[in-house]
Short mmCIF file of C-alpha atoms in Angstrom, two decimals:
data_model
loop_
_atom_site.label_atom_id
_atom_site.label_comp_id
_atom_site.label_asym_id
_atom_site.label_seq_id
_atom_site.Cartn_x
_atom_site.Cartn_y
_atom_site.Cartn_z
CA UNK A 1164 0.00 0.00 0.00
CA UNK A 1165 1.06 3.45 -0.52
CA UNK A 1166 0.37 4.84 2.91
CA UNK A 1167 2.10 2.43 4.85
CA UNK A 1168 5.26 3.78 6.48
CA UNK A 1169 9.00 3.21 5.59
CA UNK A 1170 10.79 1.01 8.04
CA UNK A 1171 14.23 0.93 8.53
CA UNK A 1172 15.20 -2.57 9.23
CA UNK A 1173 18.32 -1.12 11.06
CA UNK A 1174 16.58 1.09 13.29
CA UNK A 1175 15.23 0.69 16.77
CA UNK A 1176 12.10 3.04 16.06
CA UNK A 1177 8.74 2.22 15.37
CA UNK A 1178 6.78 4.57 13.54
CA UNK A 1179 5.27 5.53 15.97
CA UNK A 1180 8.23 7.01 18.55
CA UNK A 1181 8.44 10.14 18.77
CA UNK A 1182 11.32 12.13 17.44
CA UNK A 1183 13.27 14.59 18.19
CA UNK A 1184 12.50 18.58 16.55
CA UNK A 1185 15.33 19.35 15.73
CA UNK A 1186 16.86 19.69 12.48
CA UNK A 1187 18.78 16.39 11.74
CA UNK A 1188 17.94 14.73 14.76
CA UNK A 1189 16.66 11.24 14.74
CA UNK A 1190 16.29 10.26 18.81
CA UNK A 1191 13.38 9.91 20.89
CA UNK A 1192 11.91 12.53 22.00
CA UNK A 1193 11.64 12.97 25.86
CA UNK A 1194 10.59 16.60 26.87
CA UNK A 1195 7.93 18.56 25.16
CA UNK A 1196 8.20 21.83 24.66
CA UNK A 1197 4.67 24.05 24.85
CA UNK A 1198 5.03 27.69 23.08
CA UNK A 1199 2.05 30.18 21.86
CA UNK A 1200 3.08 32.61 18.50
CA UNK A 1201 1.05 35.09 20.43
CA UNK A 1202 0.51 37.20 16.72
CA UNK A 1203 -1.28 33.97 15.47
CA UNK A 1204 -2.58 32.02 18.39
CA UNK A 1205 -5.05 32.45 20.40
CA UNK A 1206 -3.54 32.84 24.55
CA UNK A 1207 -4.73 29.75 25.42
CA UNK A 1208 -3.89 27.49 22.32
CA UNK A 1209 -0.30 25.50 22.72
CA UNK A 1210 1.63 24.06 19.92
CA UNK A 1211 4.46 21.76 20.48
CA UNK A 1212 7.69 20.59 20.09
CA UNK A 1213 9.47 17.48 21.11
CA UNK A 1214 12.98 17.07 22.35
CA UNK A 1215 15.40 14.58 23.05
CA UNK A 1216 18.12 15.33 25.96
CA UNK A 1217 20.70 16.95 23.75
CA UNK A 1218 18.39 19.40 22.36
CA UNK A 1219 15.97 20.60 25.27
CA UNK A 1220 18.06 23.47 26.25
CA UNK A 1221 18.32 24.63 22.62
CA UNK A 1222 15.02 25.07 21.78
CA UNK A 1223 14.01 25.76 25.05
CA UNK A 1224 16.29 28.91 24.25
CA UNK A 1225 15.15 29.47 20.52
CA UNK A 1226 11.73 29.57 22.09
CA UNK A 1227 12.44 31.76 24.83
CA UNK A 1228 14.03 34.40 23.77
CA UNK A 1229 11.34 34.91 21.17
CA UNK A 1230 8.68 34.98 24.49
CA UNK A 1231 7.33 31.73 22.56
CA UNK A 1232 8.31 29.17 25.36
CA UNK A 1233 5.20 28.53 27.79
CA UNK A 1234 6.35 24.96 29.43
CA UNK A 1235 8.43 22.31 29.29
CA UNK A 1236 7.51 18.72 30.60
CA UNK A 1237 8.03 15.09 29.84
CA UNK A 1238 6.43 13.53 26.79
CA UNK A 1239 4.66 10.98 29.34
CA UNK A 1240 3.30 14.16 31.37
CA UNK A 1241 2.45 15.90 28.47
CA UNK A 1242 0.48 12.60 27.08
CA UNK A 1243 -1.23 12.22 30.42
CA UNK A 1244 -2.17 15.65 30.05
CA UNK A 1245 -3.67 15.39 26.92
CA UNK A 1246 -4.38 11.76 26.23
CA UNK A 1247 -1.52 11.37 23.90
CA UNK A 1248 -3.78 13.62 20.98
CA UNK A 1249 -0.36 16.29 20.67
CA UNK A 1250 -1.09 19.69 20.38
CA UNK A 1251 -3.30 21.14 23.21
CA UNK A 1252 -6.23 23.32 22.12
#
């Protein structure tokens, strides 16, 4: 079928585990990192990012310095949070 995702016998991932954000990056993702474009989101709407260890500070800092960054939290928090559906409205 045409929709059925790529596996890469020599990888540990599933298609389903969540990556990394950042450019390049190919590990799980552990942290997830909230932020609000306040010129085109609504105040209460969150989009996200994920991050592995390497790369939470990074664009923790990207974020922040733009006044983006509202939270940072595990993946399993954030999950629990939202019932694994991502993006919070």
């Amino acid at each position: 079928m045409e929709n059925d995702p790529v596996i890469n016998p020599e990888s540990s991932e599933t298609p389903t585990t969540p990556i990394c954000s950042a450019k390049g990056c190919r590990a799980a993702a552990v942290w997830v990192l909230a932020w609000n474009n306040p010129k085109l989101h609504t105040p209460e709407r969150r989009k996200t990012w994920l991050a592995c260890e390497e790369h939470r500070e990074h664009l923790s800092q990207f974020l922040g310095v733009r006044g983006f960054l509202k939270d940072v939290v595990t993946l399993a928090e954030w999950d629990a949070r939202t019932g694994g559906e991502g993006d919070a409205p």
